[in-house]
PDB file of C-alpha atoms in Angstrom:
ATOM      1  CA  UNK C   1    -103.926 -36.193 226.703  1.00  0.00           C
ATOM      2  CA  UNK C   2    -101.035 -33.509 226.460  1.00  0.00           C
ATOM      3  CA  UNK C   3    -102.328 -30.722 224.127  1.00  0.00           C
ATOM      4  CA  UNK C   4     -99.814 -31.377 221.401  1.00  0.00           C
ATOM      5  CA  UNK C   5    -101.689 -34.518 220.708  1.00  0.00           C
ATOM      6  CA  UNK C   6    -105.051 -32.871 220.463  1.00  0.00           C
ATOM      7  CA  UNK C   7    -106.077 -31.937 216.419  1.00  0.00           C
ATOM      8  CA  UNK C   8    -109.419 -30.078 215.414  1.00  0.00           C
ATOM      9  CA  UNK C   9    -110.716 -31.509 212.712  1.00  0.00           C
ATOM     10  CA  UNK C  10    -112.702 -28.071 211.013  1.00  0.00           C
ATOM     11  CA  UNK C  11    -115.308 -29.844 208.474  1.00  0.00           C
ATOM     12  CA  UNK C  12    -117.545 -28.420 205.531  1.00  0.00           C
ATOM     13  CA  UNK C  13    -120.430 -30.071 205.492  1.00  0.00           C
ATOM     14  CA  UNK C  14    -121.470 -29.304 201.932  1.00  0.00           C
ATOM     15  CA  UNK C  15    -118.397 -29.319 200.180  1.00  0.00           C
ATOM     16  CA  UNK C  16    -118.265 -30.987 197.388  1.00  0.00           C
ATOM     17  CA  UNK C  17    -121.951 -32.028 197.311  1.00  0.00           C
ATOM     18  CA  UNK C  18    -121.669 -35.186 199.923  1.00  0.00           C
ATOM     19  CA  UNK C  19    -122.037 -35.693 203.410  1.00  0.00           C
ATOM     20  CA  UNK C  20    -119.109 -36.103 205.153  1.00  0.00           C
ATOM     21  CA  UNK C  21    -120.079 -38.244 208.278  1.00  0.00           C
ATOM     22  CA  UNK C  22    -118.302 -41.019 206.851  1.00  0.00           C
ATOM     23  CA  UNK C  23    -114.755 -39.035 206.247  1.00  0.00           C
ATOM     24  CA  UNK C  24    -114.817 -38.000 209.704  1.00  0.00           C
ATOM     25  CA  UNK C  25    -115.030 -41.353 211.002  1.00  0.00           C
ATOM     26  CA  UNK C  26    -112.058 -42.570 208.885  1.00  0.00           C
ATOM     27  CA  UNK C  27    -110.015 -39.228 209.667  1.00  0.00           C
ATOM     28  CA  UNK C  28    -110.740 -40.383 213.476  1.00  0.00           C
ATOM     29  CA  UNK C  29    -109.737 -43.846 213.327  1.00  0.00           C
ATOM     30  CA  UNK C  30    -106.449 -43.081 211.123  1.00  0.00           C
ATOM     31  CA  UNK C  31    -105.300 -40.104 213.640  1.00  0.00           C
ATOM     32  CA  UNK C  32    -106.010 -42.828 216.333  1.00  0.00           C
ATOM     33  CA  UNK C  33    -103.615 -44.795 214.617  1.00  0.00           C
ATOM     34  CA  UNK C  34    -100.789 -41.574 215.176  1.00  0.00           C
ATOM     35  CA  UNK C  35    -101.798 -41.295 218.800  1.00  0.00           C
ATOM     36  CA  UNK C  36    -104.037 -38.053 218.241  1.00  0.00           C
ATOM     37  CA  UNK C  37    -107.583 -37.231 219.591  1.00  0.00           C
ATOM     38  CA  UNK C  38    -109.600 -35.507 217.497  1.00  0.00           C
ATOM     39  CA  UNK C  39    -112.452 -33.066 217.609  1.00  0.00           C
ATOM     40  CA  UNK C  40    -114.675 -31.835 215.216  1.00  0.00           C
ATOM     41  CA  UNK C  41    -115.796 -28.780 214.188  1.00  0.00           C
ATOM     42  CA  UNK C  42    -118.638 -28.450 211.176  1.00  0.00           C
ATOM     43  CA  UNK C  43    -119.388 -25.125 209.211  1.00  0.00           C
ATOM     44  CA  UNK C  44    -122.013 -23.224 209.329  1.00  0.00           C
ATOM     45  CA  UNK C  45    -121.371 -20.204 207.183  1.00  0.00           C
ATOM     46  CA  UNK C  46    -121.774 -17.789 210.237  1.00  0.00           C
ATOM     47  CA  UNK C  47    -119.016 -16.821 212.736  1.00  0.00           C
ATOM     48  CA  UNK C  48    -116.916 -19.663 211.647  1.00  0.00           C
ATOM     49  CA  UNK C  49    -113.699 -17.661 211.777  1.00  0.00           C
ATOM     50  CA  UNK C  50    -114.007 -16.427 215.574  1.00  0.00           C
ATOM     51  CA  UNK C  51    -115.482 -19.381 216.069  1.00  0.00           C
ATOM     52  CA  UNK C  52    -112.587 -21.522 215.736  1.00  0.00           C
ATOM     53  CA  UNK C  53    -110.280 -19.310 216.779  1.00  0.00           C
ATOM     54  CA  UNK C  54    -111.942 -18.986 220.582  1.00  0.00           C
ATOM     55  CA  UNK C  55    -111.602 -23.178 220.149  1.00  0.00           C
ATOM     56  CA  UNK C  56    -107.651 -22.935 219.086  1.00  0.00           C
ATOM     57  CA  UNK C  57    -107.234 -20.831 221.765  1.00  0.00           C
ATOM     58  CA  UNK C  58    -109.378 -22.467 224.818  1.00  0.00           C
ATOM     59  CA  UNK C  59    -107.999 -25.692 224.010  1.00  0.00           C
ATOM     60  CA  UNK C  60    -104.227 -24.919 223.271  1.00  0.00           C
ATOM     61  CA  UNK C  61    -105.000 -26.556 220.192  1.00  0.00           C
ATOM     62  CA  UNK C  62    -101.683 -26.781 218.157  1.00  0.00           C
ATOM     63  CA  UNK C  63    -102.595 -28.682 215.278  1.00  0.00           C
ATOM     64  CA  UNK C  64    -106.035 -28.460 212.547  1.00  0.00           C
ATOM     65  CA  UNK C  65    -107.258 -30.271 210.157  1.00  0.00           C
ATOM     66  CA  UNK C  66    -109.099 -29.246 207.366  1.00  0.00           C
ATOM     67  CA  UNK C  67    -112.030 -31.095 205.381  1.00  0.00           C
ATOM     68  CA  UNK C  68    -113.735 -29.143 202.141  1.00  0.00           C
ATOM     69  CA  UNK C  69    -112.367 -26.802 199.558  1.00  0.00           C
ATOM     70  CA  UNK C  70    -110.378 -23.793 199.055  1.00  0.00           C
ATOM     71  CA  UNK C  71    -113.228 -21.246 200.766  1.00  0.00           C
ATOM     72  CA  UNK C  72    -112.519 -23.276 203.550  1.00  0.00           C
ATOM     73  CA  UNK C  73    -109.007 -23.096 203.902  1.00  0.00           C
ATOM     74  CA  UNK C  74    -109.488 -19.236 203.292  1.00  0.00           C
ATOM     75  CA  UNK C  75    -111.747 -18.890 205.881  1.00  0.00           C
ATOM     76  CA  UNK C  76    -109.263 -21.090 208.550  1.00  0.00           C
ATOM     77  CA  UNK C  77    -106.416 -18.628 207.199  1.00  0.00           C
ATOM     78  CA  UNK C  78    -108.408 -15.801 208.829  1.00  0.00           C
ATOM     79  CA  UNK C  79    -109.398 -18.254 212.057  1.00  0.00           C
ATOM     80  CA  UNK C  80    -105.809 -18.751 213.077  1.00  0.00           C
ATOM     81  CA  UNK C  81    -103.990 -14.624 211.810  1.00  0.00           C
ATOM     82  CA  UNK C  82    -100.501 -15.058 213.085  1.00  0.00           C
ATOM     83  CA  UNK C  83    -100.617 -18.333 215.217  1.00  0.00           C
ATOM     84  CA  UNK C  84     -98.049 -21.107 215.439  1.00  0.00           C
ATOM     85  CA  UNK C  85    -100.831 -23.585 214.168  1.00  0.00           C
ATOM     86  CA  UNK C  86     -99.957 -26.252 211.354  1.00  0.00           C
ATOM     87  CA  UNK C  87    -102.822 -26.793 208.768  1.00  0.00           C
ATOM     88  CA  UNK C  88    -103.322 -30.081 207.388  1.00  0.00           C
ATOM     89  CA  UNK C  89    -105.398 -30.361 204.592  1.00  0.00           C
ATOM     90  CA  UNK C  90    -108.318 -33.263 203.921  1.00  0.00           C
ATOM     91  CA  UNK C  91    -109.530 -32.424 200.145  1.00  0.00           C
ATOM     92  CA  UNK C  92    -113.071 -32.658 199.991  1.00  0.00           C
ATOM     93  CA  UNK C  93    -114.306 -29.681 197.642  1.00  0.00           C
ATOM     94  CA  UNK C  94    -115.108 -29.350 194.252  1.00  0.00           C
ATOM     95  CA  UNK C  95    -111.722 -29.145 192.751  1.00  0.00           C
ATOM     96  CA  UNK C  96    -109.596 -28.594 195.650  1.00  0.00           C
ATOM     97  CA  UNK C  97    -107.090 -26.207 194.100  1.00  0.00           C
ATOM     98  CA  UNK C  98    -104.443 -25.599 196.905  1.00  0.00           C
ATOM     99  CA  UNK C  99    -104.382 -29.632 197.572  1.00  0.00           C
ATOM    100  CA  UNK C 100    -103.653 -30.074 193.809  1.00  0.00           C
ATOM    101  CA  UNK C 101    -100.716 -27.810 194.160  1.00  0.00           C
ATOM    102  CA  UNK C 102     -99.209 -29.421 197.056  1.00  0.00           C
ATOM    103  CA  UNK C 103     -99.319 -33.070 195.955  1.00  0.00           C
ATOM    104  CA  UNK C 104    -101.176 -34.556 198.645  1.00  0.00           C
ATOM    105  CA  UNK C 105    -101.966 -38.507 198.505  1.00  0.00           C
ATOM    106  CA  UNK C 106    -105.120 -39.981 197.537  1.00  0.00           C
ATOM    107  CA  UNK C 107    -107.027 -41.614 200.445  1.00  0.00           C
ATOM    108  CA  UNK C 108    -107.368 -40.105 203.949  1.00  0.00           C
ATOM    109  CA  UNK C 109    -105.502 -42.582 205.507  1.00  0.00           C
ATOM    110  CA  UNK C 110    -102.284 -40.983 204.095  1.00  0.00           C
ATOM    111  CA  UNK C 111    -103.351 -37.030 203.706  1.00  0.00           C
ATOM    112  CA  UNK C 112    -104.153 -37.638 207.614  1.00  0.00           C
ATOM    113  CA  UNK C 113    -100.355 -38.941 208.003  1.00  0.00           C
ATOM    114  CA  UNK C 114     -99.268 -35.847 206.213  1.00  0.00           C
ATOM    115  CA  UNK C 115    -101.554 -33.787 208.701  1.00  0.00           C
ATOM    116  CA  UNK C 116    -100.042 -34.943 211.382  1.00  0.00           C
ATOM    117  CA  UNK C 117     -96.333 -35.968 210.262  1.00  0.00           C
ATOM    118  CA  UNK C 118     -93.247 -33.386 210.219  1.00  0.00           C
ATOM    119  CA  UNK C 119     -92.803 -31.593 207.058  1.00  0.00           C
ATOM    120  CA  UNK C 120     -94.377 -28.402 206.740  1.00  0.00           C
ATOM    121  CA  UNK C 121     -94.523 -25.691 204.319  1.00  0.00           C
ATOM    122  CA  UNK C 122     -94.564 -21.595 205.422  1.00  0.00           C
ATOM    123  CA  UNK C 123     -96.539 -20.778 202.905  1.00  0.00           C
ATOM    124  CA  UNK C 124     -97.258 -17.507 201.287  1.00  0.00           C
ATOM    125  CA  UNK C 125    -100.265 -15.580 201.246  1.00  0.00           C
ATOM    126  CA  UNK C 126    -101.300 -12.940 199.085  1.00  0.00           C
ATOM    127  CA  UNK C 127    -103.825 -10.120 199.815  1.00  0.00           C
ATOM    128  CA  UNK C 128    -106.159  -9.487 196.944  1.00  0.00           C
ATOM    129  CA  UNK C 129    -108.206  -6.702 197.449  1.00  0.00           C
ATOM    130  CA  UNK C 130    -108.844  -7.208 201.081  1.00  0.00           C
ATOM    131  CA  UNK C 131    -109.434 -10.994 200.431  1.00  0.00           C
ATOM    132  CA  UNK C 132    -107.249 -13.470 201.353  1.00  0.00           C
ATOM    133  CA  UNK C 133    -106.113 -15.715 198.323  1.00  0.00           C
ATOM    134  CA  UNK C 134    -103.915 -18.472 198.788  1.00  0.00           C
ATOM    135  CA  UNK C 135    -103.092 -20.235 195.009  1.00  0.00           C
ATOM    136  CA  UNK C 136    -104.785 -18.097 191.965  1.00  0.00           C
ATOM    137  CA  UNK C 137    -106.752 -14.948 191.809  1.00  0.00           C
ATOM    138  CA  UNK C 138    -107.807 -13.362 188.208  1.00  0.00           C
ATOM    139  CA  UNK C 139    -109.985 -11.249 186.274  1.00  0.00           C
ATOM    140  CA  UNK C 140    -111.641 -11.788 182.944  1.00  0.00           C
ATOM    141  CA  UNK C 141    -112.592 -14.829 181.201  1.00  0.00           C
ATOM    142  CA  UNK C 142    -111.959 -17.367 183.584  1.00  0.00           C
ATOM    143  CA  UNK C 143    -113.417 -15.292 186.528  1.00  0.00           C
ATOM    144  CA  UNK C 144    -117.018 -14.883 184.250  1.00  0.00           C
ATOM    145  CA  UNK C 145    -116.733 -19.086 184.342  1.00  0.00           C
ATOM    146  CA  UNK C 146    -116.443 -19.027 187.998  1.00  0.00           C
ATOM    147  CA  UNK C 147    -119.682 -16.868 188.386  1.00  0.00           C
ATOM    148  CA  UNK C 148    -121.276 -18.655 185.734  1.00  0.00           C
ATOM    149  CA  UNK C 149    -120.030 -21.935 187.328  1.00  0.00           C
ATOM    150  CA  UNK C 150    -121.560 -20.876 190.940  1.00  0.00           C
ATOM    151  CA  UNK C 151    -125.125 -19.822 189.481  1.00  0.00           C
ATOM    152  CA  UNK C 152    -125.359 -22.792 187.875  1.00  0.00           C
ATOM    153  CA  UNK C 153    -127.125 -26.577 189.162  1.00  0.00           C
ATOM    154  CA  UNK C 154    -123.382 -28.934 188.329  1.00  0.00           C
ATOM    155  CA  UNK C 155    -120.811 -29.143 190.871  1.00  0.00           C
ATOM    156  CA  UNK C 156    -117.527 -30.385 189.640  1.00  0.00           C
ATOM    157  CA  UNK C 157    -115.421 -30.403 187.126  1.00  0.00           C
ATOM    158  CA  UNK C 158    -118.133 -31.409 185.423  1.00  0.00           C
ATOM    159  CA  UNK C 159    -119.910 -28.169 186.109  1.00  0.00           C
ATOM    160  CA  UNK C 160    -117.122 -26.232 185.134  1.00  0.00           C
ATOM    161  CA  UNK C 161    -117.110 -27.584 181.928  1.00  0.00           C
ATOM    162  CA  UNK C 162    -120.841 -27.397 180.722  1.00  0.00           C
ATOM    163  CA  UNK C 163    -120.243 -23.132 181.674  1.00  0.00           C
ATOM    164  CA  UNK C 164    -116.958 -23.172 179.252  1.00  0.00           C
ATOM    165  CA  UNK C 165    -119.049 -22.394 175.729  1.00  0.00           C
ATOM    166  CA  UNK C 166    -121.841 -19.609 177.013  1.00  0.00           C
ATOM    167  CA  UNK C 167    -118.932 -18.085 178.943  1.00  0.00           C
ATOM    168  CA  UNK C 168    -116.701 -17.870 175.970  1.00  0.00           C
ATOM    169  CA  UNK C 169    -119.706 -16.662 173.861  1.00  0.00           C
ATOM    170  CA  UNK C 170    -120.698 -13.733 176.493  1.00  0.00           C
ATOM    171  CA  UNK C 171    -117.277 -12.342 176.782  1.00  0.00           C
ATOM    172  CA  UNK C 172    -116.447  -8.966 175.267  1.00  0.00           C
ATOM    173  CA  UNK C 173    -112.949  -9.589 174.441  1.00  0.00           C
ATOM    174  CA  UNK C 174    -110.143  -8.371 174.813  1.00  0.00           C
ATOM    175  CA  UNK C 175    -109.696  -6.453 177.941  1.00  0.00           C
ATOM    176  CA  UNK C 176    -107.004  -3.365 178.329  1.00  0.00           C
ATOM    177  CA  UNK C 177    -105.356  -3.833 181.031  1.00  0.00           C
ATOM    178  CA  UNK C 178    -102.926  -1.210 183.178  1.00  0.00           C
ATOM    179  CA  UNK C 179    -100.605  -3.139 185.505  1.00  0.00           C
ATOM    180  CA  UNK C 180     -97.986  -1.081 188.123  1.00  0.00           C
ATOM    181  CA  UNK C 181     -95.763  -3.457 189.187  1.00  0.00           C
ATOM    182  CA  UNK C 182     -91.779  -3.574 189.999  1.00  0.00           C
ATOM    183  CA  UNK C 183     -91.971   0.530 189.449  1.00  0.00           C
ATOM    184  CA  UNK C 184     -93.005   0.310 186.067  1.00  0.00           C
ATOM    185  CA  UNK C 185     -96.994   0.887 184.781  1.00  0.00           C
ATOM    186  CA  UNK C 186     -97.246  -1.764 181.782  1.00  0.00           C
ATOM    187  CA  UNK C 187    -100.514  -0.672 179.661  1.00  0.00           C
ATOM    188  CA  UNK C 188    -101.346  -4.769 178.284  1.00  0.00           C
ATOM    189  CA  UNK C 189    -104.644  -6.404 176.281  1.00  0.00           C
ATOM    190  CA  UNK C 190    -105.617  -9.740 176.831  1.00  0.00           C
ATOM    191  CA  UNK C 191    -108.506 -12.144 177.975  1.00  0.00           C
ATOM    192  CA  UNK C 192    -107.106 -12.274 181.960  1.00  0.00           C
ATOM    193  CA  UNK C 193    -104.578 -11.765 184.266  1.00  0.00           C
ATOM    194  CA  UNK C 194    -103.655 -14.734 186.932  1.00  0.00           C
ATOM    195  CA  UNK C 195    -102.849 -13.554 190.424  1.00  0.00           C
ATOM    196  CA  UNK C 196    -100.836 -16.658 190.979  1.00  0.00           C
ATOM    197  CA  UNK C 197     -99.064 -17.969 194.524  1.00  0.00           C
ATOM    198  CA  UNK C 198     -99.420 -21.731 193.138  1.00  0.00           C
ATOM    199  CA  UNK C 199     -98.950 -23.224 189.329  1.00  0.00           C
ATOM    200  CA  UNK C 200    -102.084 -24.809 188.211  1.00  0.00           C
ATOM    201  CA  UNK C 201    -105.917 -24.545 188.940  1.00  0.00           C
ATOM    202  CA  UNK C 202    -107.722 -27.365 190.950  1.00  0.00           C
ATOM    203  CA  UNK C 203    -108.784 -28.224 187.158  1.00  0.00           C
ATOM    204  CA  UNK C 204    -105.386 -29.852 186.272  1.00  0.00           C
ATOM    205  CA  UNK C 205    -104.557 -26.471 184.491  1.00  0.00           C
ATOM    206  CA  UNK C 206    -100.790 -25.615 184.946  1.00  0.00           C
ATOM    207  CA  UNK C 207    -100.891 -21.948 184.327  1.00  0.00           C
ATOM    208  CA  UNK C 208     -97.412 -21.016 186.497  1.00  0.00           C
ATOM    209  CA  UNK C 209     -95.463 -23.723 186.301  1.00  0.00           C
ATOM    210  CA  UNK C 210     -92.108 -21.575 187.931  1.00  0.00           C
ATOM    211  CA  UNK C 211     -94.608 -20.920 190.692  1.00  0.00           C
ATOM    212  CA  UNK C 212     -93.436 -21.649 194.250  1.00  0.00           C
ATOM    213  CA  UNK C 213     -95.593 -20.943 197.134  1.00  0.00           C
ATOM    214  CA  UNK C 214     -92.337 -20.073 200.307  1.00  0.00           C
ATOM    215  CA  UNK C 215     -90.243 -18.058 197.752  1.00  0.00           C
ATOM    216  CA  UNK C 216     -91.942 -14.446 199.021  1.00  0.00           C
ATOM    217  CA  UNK C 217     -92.989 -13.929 195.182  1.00  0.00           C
ATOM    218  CA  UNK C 218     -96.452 -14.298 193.569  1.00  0.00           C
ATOM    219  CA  UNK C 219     -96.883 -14.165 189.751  1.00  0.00           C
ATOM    220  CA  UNK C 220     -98.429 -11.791 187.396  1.00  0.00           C
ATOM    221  CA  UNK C 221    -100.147 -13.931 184.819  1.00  0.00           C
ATOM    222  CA  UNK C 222    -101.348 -11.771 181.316  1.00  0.00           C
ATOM    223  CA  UNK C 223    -103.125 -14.398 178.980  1.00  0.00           C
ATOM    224  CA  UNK C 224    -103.128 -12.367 175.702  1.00  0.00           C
ATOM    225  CA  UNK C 225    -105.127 -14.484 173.506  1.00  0.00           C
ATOM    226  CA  UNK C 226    -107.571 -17.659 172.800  1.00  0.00           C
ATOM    227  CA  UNK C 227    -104.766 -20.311 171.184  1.00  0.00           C
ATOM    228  CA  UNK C 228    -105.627 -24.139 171.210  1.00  0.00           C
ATOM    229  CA  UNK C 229    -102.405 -25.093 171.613  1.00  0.00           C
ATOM    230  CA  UNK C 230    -101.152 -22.961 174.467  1.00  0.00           C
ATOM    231  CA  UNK C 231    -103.736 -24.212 176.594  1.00  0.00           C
ATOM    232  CA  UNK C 232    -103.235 -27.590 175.782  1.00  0.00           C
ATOM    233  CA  UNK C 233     -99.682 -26.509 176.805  1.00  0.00           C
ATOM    234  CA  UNK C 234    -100.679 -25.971 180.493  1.00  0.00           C
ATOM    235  CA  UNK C 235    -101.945 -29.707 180.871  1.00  0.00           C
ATOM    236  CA  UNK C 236     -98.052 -29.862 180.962  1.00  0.00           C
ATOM    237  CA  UNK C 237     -95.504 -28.878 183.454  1.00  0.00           C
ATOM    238  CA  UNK C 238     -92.551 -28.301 181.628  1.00  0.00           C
ATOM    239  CA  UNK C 239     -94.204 -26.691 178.416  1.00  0.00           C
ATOM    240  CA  UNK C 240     -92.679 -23.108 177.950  1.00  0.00           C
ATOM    241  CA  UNK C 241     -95.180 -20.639 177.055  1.00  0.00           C
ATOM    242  CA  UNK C 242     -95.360 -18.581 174.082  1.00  0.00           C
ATOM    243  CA  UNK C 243     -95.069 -14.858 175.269  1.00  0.00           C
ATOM    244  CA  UNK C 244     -97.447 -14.156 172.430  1.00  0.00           C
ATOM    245  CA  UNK C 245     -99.892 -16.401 174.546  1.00  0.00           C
ATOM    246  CA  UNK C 246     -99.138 -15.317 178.210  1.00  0.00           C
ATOM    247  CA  UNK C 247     -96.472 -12.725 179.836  1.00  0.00           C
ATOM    248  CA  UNK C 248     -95.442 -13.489 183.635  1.00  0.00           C
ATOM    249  CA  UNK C 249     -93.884 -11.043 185.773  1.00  0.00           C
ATOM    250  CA  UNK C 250     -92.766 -12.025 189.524  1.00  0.00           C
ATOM    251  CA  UNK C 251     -93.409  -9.694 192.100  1.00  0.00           C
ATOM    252  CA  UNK C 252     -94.290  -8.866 196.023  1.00  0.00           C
ATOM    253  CA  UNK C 253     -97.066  -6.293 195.233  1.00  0.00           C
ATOM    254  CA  UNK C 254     -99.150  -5.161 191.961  1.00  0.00           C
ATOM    255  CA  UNK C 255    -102.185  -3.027 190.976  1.00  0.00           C
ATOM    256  CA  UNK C 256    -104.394  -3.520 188.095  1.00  0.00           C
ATOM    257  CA  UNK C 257    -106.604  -0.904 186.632  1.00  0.00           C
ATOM    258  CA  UNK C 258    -108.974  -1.808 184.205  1.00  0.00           C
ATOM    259  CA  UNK C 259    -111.362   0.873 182.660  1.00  0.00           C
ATOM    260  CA  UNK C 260    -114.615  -1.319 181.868  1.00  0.00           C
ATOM    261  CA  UNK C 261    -116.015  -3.419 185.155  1.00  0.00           C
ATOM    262  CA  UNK C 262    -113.971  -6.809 185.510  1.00  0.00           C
ATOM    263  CA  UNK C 263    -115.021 -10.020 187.124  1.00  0.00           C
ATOM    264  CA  UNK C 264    -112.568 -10.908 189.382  1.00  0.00           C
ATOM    265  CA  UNK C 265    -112.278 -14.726 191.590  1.00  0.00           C
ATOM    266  CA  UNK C 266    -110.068 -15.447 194.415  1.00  0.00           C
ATOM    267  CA  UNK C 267    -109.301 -19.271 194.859  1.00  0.00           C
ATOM    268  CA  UNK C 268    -112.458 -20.068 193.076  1.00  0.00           C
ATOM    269  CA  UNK C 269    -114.811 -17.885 194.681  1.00  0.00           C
ATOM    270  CA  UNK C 270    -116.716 -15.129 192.780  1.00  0.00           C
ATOM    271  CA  UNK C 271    -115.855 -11.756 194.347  1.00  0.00           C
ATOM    272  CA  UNK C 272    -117.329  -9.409 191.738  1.00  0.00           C
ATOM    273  CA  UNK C 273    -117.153  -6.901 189.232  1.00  0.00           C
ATOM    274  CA  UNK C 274    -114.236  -4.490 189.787  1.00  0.00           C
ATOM    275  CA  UNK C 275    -112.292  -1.616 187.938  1.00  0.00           C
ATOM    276  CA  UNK C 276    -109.095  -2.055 190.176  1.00  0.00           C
ATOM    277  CA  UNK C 277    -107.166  -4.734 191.980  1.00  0.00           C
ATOM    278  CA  UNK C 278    -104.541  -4.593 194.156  1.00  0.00           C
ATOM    279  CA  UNK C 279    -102.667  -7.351 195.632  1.00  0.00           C
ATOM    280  CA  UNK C 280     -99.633  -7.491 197.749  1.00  0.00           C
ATOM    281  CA  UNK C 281     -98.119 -10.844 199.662  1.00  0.00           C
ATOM    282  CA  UNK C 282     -99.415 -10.520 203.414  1.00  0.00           C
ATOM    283  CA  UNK C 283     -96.507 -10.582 206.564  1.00  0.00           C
ATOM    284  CA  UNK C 284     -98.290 -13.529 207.761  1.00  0.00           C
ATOM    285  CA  UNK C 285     -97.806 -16.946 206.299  1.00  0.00           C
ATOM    286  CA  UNK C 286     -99.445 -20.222 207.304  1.00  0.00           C
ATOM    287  CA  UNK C 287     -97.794 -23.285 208.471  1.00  0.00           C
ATOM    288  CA  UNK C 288     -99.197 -26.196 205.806  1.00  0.00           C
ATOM    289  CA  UNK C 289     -97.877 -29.784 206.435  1.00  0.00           C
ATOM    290  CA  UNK C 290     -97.149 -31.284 203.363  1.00  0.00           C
ATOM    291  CA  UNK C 291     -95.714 -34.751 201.681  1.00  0.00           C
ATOM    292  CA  UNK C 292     -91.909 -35.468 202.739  1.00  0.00           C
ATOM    293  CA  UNK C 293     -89.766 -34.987 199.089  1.00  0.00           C
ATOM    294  CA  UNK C 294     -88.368 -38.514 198.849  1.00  0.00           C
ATOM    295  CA  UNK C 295     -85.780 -37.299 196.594  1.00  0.00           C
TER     296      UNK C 295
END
C-alpha cells in the first residue's frame, strides 16, 4: 500500500482510566472504511518520543493518529519537531483540552474521518519554560488544582471538582505578579495568569474566548479576583469580561516574575513550583486536521 495511505495510530493505554483495545479496533475498521492501514503504537512512558519518530521516519509515515489526552499530544509534538506530518486527534483523556478547542465530533467513526480528511490547521505552539504547551499554561490557583487533582484517587471532571474547595482553602491569595511583555514590565495582583494558545479548558471553561490558535499570537490571561459571576461568565462564549475580573494582553513572547514560589501547569500537567516563566510561540507549528467549517 503506497505510504500516503499508511496512518500510525500512537495510543495511551491509561488515559482516561480505560483500556483502549476496543477504540483501536473501531479506529481500524473506520480508517478501513477511508482506504487506510493502520498501525499501532501504545505508550509506555519511556522513549516514546524517539520512539515514534524512528517509526515516522522508517516507514515514510505521513499521517498519525492520536488516542489519549493532552500529555500525549505534547509528547507527539516533540516525536515529529519540524516534519510535514498531519496529527489527527482521537480524544480519550481525562478532559481532553486541545480536542475541546477544536470542535471535534463525538464518536470515532467521525474524529477518524477528520483524521484522515483534508482540512488542517497549522497550529501554534508556545514554549513555556522549556515545555511545550499547546492550549493553556498558568500559575496560581488553578495550577495548585492541577497538582492537587494529580495526587489525588478521581480521574475526571469529577476529580477535578472534589480538589476545587481544599484548593481554594490552601491558597495564599493574591499573588504579585511582574509581567514584561510588548516592551513594557506591568507590576499586576491576582489569583493566576493563563498562558493561553486556545479559549477554554478541557473543563468547558471559556477563559479566551478571542483566542485563535494559527494567528501567531498567544494570550496573557491576569485573573484578578474570586467573582461568582465572572466565572459563570466563561461557561459562555460571547460574555465580555470585566477587566476588574481578568486583563488579556496578546503577544508573541512574555516573562513572568513572581517573588514567592508559584505552581505552574502546562496543558494540564503539573510542572512545579517556579519564581519565573517565560514563554515565547515556537518557529515550529504542527499540522492538526480538523472539522471542515460548513459555513
Amino acid at each position: 500500500m503506497n505510504s500516503n495511505n499508511k496512518v500510525l495510530l500512537v495510543v495511551n493505554p491509561i488515559s482516561g482510566g480505560s483500556g483502549k483495545e476496543q477504540l483501536i479496533e473501531q479506529v481500524k475498521d473506520a480508517a478501513t472504511k477511508h482506504n487506510f492501514s493502520v498501525s499501532t503504537f501504545e505508550t509506555t512512558g519511556k522513549a516514546d518520543a524517539s520512539q515514534i519518530s524512528t517509526i515516522l521516519q522508517s516507514e515514510n509515515i505521513q499521517r498519525l493518529m492520536v488516542a489519549g489526552g493532552d500529555g500525549t499530544i505534547q509528547m507527539i509534538a516533540n516525536a515529529i519537531a519540524s516534519k510535514d506530518i498531519s496529527i489527527g486527534i482521537i480524544p480519550a483523556g481525562s478532559a481532553n483540552g486541545l480536542a475541546s478547542n477544536l470542535n471535534l465530533p463525538d464518536t470515532i467513526e467521525d474524529q477518524v474521518a477528520v483524521a484522515l480528511g483534508s482540512n488542517y490547521m497549522m497550529m501554534d505552539v508556545i514554549s513555556v519554560n522549556g515545555h511545550v504547551c499547546l492550549h493553556i499554561s498558568d500559575i496560581g490557583i488553578n495550577a495548585n488544582l492541577v497538582r492537587n487533582y494529580e495526587n489525588s484517587y478521581f480521574r475526571g471532571k469529577f476529580g477535578y471538582a472534589l480538589q476545587t474547595l481544599p484548593t481554594l482553602f490552601e491558597t495564599d491569595l493574591p499573588y504579585q505578579f511582574t509581567i514584561e511583555v510588548n516592551g513594557e514590565k506591568l507590576v499586576k495582583e491576582g489569583i493566576m495568569i493563563a498562558l493561553a494558545n486556545a479559549n477554554q479548558f478541557g473543563t468547558g471553561s471559556i477563559i479566551n474566548p478571542k483566542g485563535k490558535m494559527d494567528d501567531d499570537m498567544f494570550e496573557i490571561l491576569v485573573f484578578k479576583k474570586m467573582a461568582i459571576i465572572d466565572i459563570l461568565k466563561t461557561l459562555s462564549q460571547n460574555s465580555e469580561r470585566d477587566r476588574e475580573f481578568v486583563e488579556c494582553f496578546s503577544t508573541s513572547k512574555a516573562t513572568i516574575h513572581v517573588a514567592k514560589a508559584i505552581s505552574l501547569q502546562v496543558d494540564g500537567e503539573y510542572i512545579g513550583e517556579v519564581n519565573k516563566v517565560e514563554a515565547e510561540l515556537s518557529p515550529f507549528k504542527m499540522k492538526i486536521m480538523i472539522p471542515k467549517n460548513d459555513s
